[in-house]
Amino acid sequence: MNIPFLDNWRKRHEADTSPLTAAFDRDPEGVGQLLAECELLRARAQETGVELDDSPRSLAALDQLPPRWRDDPEELPWIGNDAGLYLGTVIVRTVPGACWRVWPGGQPVVRLASGREIDVVEAGLDWAVSGSPELSHVYAEAAEF
């Protein structure tokens, strides 16, 4: 059966699929490992003596770092993105039932066992720009659900 409006709908929604979404569909564990890299954030933390060991304690240590990245408008969004991905990594690895999801546009989020989804990248960017919400607080809220 040929239904023209369905063809148009399919084309629109297929176009929403990002490379990250397609990769996640094929290998969610591999994408999770890729999201956990956060190289810039790990390098900046190491420079200050903070070890990022994927624990909630390391999120509290990040919250205490002097925000030198705010002086560099080019580095700021990258640090924020990495902070969000690191936050998501800690949640996925330590909160039972939490897992990575990728929205159709390619935005990685964390889905909790309750079904609630946390846009960790947005939280990381907010943290990098203003220091609020603290990463450890976002984690604490996620761990409660």
PDB file of C-alpha atoms in Angstrom:
ATOM      1  CA  MET A   1       0.000   0.000   0.000  1.00  0.00           C
ATOM      2  CA  ASN A   2       1.396   3.398  -0.981  1.00  0.00           C
ATOM      3  CA  ILE A   3       0.696   6.085   1.592  1.00  0.00           C
ATOM      4  CA  PRO A   4       2.558   9.265   0.568  1.00  0.00           C
ATOM      5  CA  PHE A   5       2.405  11.049   3.917  1.00  0.00           C
ATOM      6  CA  LEU A   6       4.070   8.059   5.611  1.00  0.00           C
ATOM      7  CA  ASP A   7       6.941   8.228   3.157  1.00  0.00           C
ATOM      8  CA  ASN A   8       7.452  11.897   4.029  1.00  0.00           C
ATOM      9  CA  TRP A   9       7.252  11.143   7.758  1.00  0.00           C
ATOM     10  CA  ARG A  10       9.821   8.338   7.439  1.00  0.00           C
ATOM     11  CA  LYS A  11      12.216  10.550   5.482  1.00  0.00           C
ATOM     12  CA  ARG A  12      12.033  13.271   8.145  1.00  0.00           C
ATOM     13  CA  HIS A  13      12.610  10.866  11.002  1.00  0.00           C
ATOM     14  CA  GLU A  14      15.353   8.922   9.288  1.00  0.00           C
ATOM     15  CA  ALA A  15      17.163  12.230   8.733  1.00  0.00           C
ATOM     16  CA  ASP A  16      17.077  12.782  12.524  1.00  0.00           C
ATOM     17  CA  THR A  17      19.401   9.837  13.040  1.00  0.00           C
ATOM     18  CA  SER A  18      22.860  11.077  13.922  1.00  0.00           C
ATOM     19  CA  PRO A  19      26.040   9.026  13.549  1.00  0.00           C
ATOM     20  CA  LEU A  20      26.117   8.659  17.360  1.00  0.00           C
ATOM     21  CA  THR A  21      22.562   7.321  17.369  1.00  0.00           C
ATOM     22  CA  ALA A  22      23.408   4.807  14.648  1.00  0.00           C
ATOM     23  CA  ALA A  23      26.585   3.724  16.473  1.00  0.00           C
ATOM     24  CA  PHE A  24      24.678   3.416  19.747  1.00  0.00           C
ATOM     25  CA  ASP A  25      22.093   1.185  18.091  1.00  0.00           C
ATOM     26  CA  ARG A  26      24.886  -1.135  16.902  1.00  0.00           C
ATOM     27  CA  ASP A  27      27.191  -1.090  19.943  1.00  0.00           C
ATOM     28  CA  PRO A  28      25.823   0.632  23.068  1.00  0.00           C
ATOM     29  CA  GLU A  29      28.675  -0.610  25.281  1.00  0.00           C
ATOM     30  CA  GLY A  30      31.312   0.661  22.860  1.00  0.00           C
ATOM     31  CA  VAL A  31      29.626   4.056  22.661  1.00  0.00           C
ATOM     32  CA  GLY A  32      29.492   4.147  26.465  1.00  0.00           C
ATOM     33  CA  GLN A  33      33.254   3.583  26.569  1.00  0.00           C
ATOM     34  CA  LEU A  34      33.767   6.322  24.006  1.00  0.00           C
ATOM     35  CA  LEU A  35      31.617   8.753  26.004  1.00  0.00           C
ATOM     36  CA  ALA A  36      33.652   7.954  29.127  1.00  0.00           C
ATOM     37  CA  GLU A  37      36.949   9.160  27.653  1.00  0.00           C
ATOM     38  CA  CYS A  38      36.517  12.877  28.488  1.00  0.00           C
ATOM     39  CA  GLU A  39      40.171  13.507  27.626  1.00  0.00           C
ATOM     40  CA  LEU A  40      40.275  17.273  28.140  1.00  0.00           C
ATOM     41  CA  LEU A  41      38.537  17.136  31.517  1.00  0.00           C
ATOM     42  CA  ARG A  42      40.755  14.273  32.669  1.00  0.00           C
ATOM     43  CA  ALA A  43      43.874  16.188  31.601  1.00  0.00           C
ATOM     44  CA  ARG A  44      42.800  19.387  33.389  1.00  0.00           C
ATOM     45  CA  ALA A  45      41.881  17.444  36.528  1.00  0.00           C
ATOM     46  CA  GLN A  46      45.213  15.612  36.513  1.00  0.00           C
ATOM     47  CA  GLU A  47      47.050  18.945  36.221  1.00  0.00           C
ATOM     48  CA  THR A  48      45.500  19.944  39.545  1.00  0.00           C
ATOM     49  CA  GLY A  49      46.103  16.567  41.195  1.00  0.00           C
ATOM     50  CA  VAL A  50      42.514  15.313  40.957  1.00  0.00           C
ATOM     51  CA  GLU A  51      42.172  11.704  39.840  1.00  0.00           C
ATOM     52  CA  LEU A  52      38.999  10.912  37.941  1.00  0.00           C
ATOM     53  CA  ASP A  53      38.305   7.318  38.942  1.00  0.00           C
ATOM     54  CA  ASP A  54      34.638   7.239  37.850  1.00  0.00           C
ATOM     55  CA  SER A  55      33.433   7.502  41.448  1.00  0.00           C
ATOM     56  CA  PRO A  56      30.944   9.910  43.023  1.00  0.00           C
ATOM     57  CA  ARG A  57      33.819  11.174  45.194  1.00  0.00           C
ATOM     58  CA  SER A  58      35.620  12.384  42.072  1.00  0.00           C
ATOM     59  CA  LEU A  59      32.581  14.487  41.126  1.00  0.00           C
ATOM     60  CA  ALA A  60      32.851  16.292  44.460  1.00  0.00           C
ATOM     61  CA  ALA A  61      36.560  16.863  43.762  1.00  0.00           C
ATOM     62  CA  LEU A  62      35.711  18.357  40.353  1.00  0.00           C
ATOM     63  CA  ASP A  63      33.235  20.699  42.025  1.00  0.00           C
ATOM     64  CA  GLN A  64      36.144  22.116  44.056  1.00  0.00           C
ATOM     65  CA  LEU A  65      38.426  22.863  41.097  1.00  0.00           C
ATOM     66  CA  PRO A  66      39.167  26.515  40.366  1.00  0.00           C
ATOM     67  CA  PRO A  67      37.254  27.259  37.141  1.00  0.00           C
ATOM     68  CA  ARG A  68      40.218  28.429  35.049  1.00  0.00           C
ATOM     69  CA  TRP A  69      38.473  27.213  31.882  1.00  0.00           C
ATOM     70  CA  ARG A  70      36.077  30.150  32.197  1.00  0.00           C
ATOM     71  CA  ASP A  71      38.946  32.411  31.105  1.00  0.00           C
ATOM     72  CA  ASP A  72      39.179  30.581  27.779  1.00  0.00           C
ATOM     73  CA  PRO A  73      35.994  30.899  25.690  1.00  0.00           C
ATOM     74  CA  GLU A  74      37.215  28.188  23.315  1.00  0.00           C
ATOM     75  CA  GLU A  75      37.885  25.648  26.056  1.00  0.00           C
ATOM     76  CA  LEU A  76      34.766  26.363  28.128  1.00  0.00           C
ATOM     77  CA  PRO A  77      32.228  24.411  26.012  1.00  0.00           C
ATOM     78  CA  TRP A  78      34.621  21.457  25.644  1.00  0.00           C
ATOM     79  CA  ILE A  79      35.180  21.241  29.391  1.00  0.00           C
ATOM     80  CA  GLY A  80      31.427  21.506  29.943  1.00  0.00           C
ATOM     81  CA  ASN A  81      30.716  18.757  27.441  1.00  0.00           C
ATOM     82  CA  ASP A  82      33.364  16.508  29.000  1.00  0.00           C
ATOM     83  CA  ALA A  83      32.057  17.257  32.503  1.00  0.00           C
ATOM     84  CA  GLY A  84      28.587  16.196  31.441  1.00  0.00           C
ATOM     85  CA  LEU A  85      29.834  13.017  29.822  1.00  0.00           C
ATOM     86  CA  TYR A  86      31.931  12.245  32.894  1.00  0.00           C
ATOM     87  CA  LEU A  87      28.913  12.844  35.139  1.00  0.00           C
ATOM     88  CA  GLY A  88      26.913  10.464  32.965  1.00  0.00           C
ATOM     89  CA  THR A  89      29.681   7.880  33.103  1.00  0.00           C
ATOM     90  CA  VAL A  90      29.746   7.972  36.906  1.00  0.00           C
ATOM     91  CA  ILE A  91      25.953   7.663  37.077  1.00  0.00           C
ATOM     92  CA  VAL A  92      25.845   4.752  34.611  1.00  0.00           C
ATOM     93  CA  ARG A  93      28.651   2.908  36.400  1.00  0.00           C
ATOM     94  CA  THR A  94      27.400   3.392  39.959  1.00  0.00           C
ATOM     95  CA  VAL A  95      23.609   3.859  39.965  1.00  0.00           C
ATOM     96  CA  PRO A  96      21.724   0.568  39.538  1.00  0.00           C
ATOM     97  CA  GLY A  97      19.598   0.492  36.393  1.00  0.00           C
ATOM     98  CA  ALA A  98      21.102   3.641  34.868  1.00  0.00           C
ATOM     99  CA  CYS A  99      22.113   3.450  31.218  1.00  0.00           C
ATOM    100  CA  TRP A 100      23.107   5.639  28.304  1.00  0.00           C
ATOM    101  CA  ARG A 101      20.480   6.613  25.731  1.00  0.00           C
ATOM    102  CA  VAL A 102      20.889   8.749  22.649  1.00  0.00           C
ATOM    103  CA  TRP A 103      18.125  11.096  21.600  1.00  0.00           C
ATOM    104  CA  PRO A 104      17.340  11.143  17.855  1.00  0.00           C
ATOM    105  CA  GLY A 105      19.366  14.325  17.307  1.00  0.00           C
ATOM    106  CA  GLY A 106      22.434  12.611  18.754  1.00  0.00           C
ATOM    107  CA  GLN A 107      22.345  14.032  22.297  1.00  0.00           C
ATOM    108  CA  PRO A 108      23.577  11.453  24.840  1.00  0.00           C
ATOM    109  CA  VAL A 109      21.498  11.308  28.012  1.00  0.00           C
ATOM    110  CA  VAL A 110      21.316   9.012  31.010  1.00  0.00           C
ATOM    111  CA  ARG A 111      18.131   7.084  31.640  1.00  0.00           C
ATOM    112  CA  LEU A 112      17.501   6.029  35.222  1.00  0.00           C
ATOM    113  CA  ALA A 113      15.680   2.844  36.222  1.00  0.00           C
ATOM    114  CA  SER A 114      12.626   5.027  36.976  1.00  0.00           C
ATOM    115  CA  GLY A 115      12.518   6.121  33.324  1.00  0.00           C
ATOM    116  CA  ARG A 116      13.641   9.668  34.104  1.00  0.00           C
ATOM    117  CA  GLU A 117      16.219  10.960  31.641  1.00  0.00           C
ATOM    118  CA  ILE A 118      18.986  13.371  32.615  1.00  0.00           C
ATOM    119  CA  ASP A 119      20.563  15.607  30.006  1.00  0.00           C
ATOM    120  CA  VAL A 120      24.022  15.275  31.528  1.00  0.00           C
ATOM    121  CA  VAL A 121      25.719  17.335  28.823  1.00  0.00           C
ATOM    122  CA  GLU A 122      23.472  20.294  29.605  1.00  0.00           C
ATOM    123  CA  ALA A 123      24.214  19.853  33.320  1.00  0.00           C
ATOM    124  CA  GLY A 124      27.944  19.745  32.553  1.00  0.00           C
ATOM    125  CA  LEU A 125      27.769  22.902  30.461  1.00  0.00           C
ATOM    126  CA  ASP A 126      25.829  24.719  33.196  1.00  0.00           C
ATOM    127  CA  TRP A 127      28.436  23.604  35.714  1.00  0.00           C
ATOM    128  CA  ALA A 128      31.323  24.773  33.539  1.00  0.00           C
ATOM    129  CA  VAL A 129      29.744  28.183  32.937  1.00  0.00           C
ATOM    130  CA  SER A 130      28.387  28.977  36.396  1.00  0.00           C
ATOM    131  CA  GLY A 131      29.371  26.210  38.807  1.00  0.00           C
ATOM    132  CA  SER A 132      25.748  25.310  39.337  1.00  0.00           C
ATOM    133  CA  PRO A 133      24.341  22.781  39.647  1.00  0.00           C
ATOM    134  CA  GLU A 134      27.308  21.053  41.178  1.00  0.00           C
ATOM    135  CA  LEU A 135      28.082  17.736  39.533  1.00  0.00           C
ATOM    136  CA  SER A 136      27.920  15.957  42.881  1.00  0.00           C
ATOM    137  CA  HIS A 137      24.390  17.307  43.453  1.00  0.00           C
ATOM    138  CA  VAL A 138      23.165  16.096  40.073  1.00  0.00           C
ATOM    139  CA  TYR A 139      24.646  12.704  40.905  1.00  0.00           C
ATOM    140  CA  ALA A 140      22.966  12.674  44.352  1.00  0.00           C
ATOM    141  CA  GLU A 141      19.580  13.393  42.768  1.00  0.00           C
ATOM    142  CA  ALA A 142      20.084  10.623  40.217  1.00  0.00           C
ATOM    143  CA  ALA A 143      21.113   8.146  42.909  1.00  0.00           C
ATOM    144  CA  GLU A 144      17.869   8.828  44.814  1.00  0.00           C
ATOM    145  CA  PHE A 145      15.649   7.631  41.975  1.00  0.00           C
TER     146      PHE A 145
END
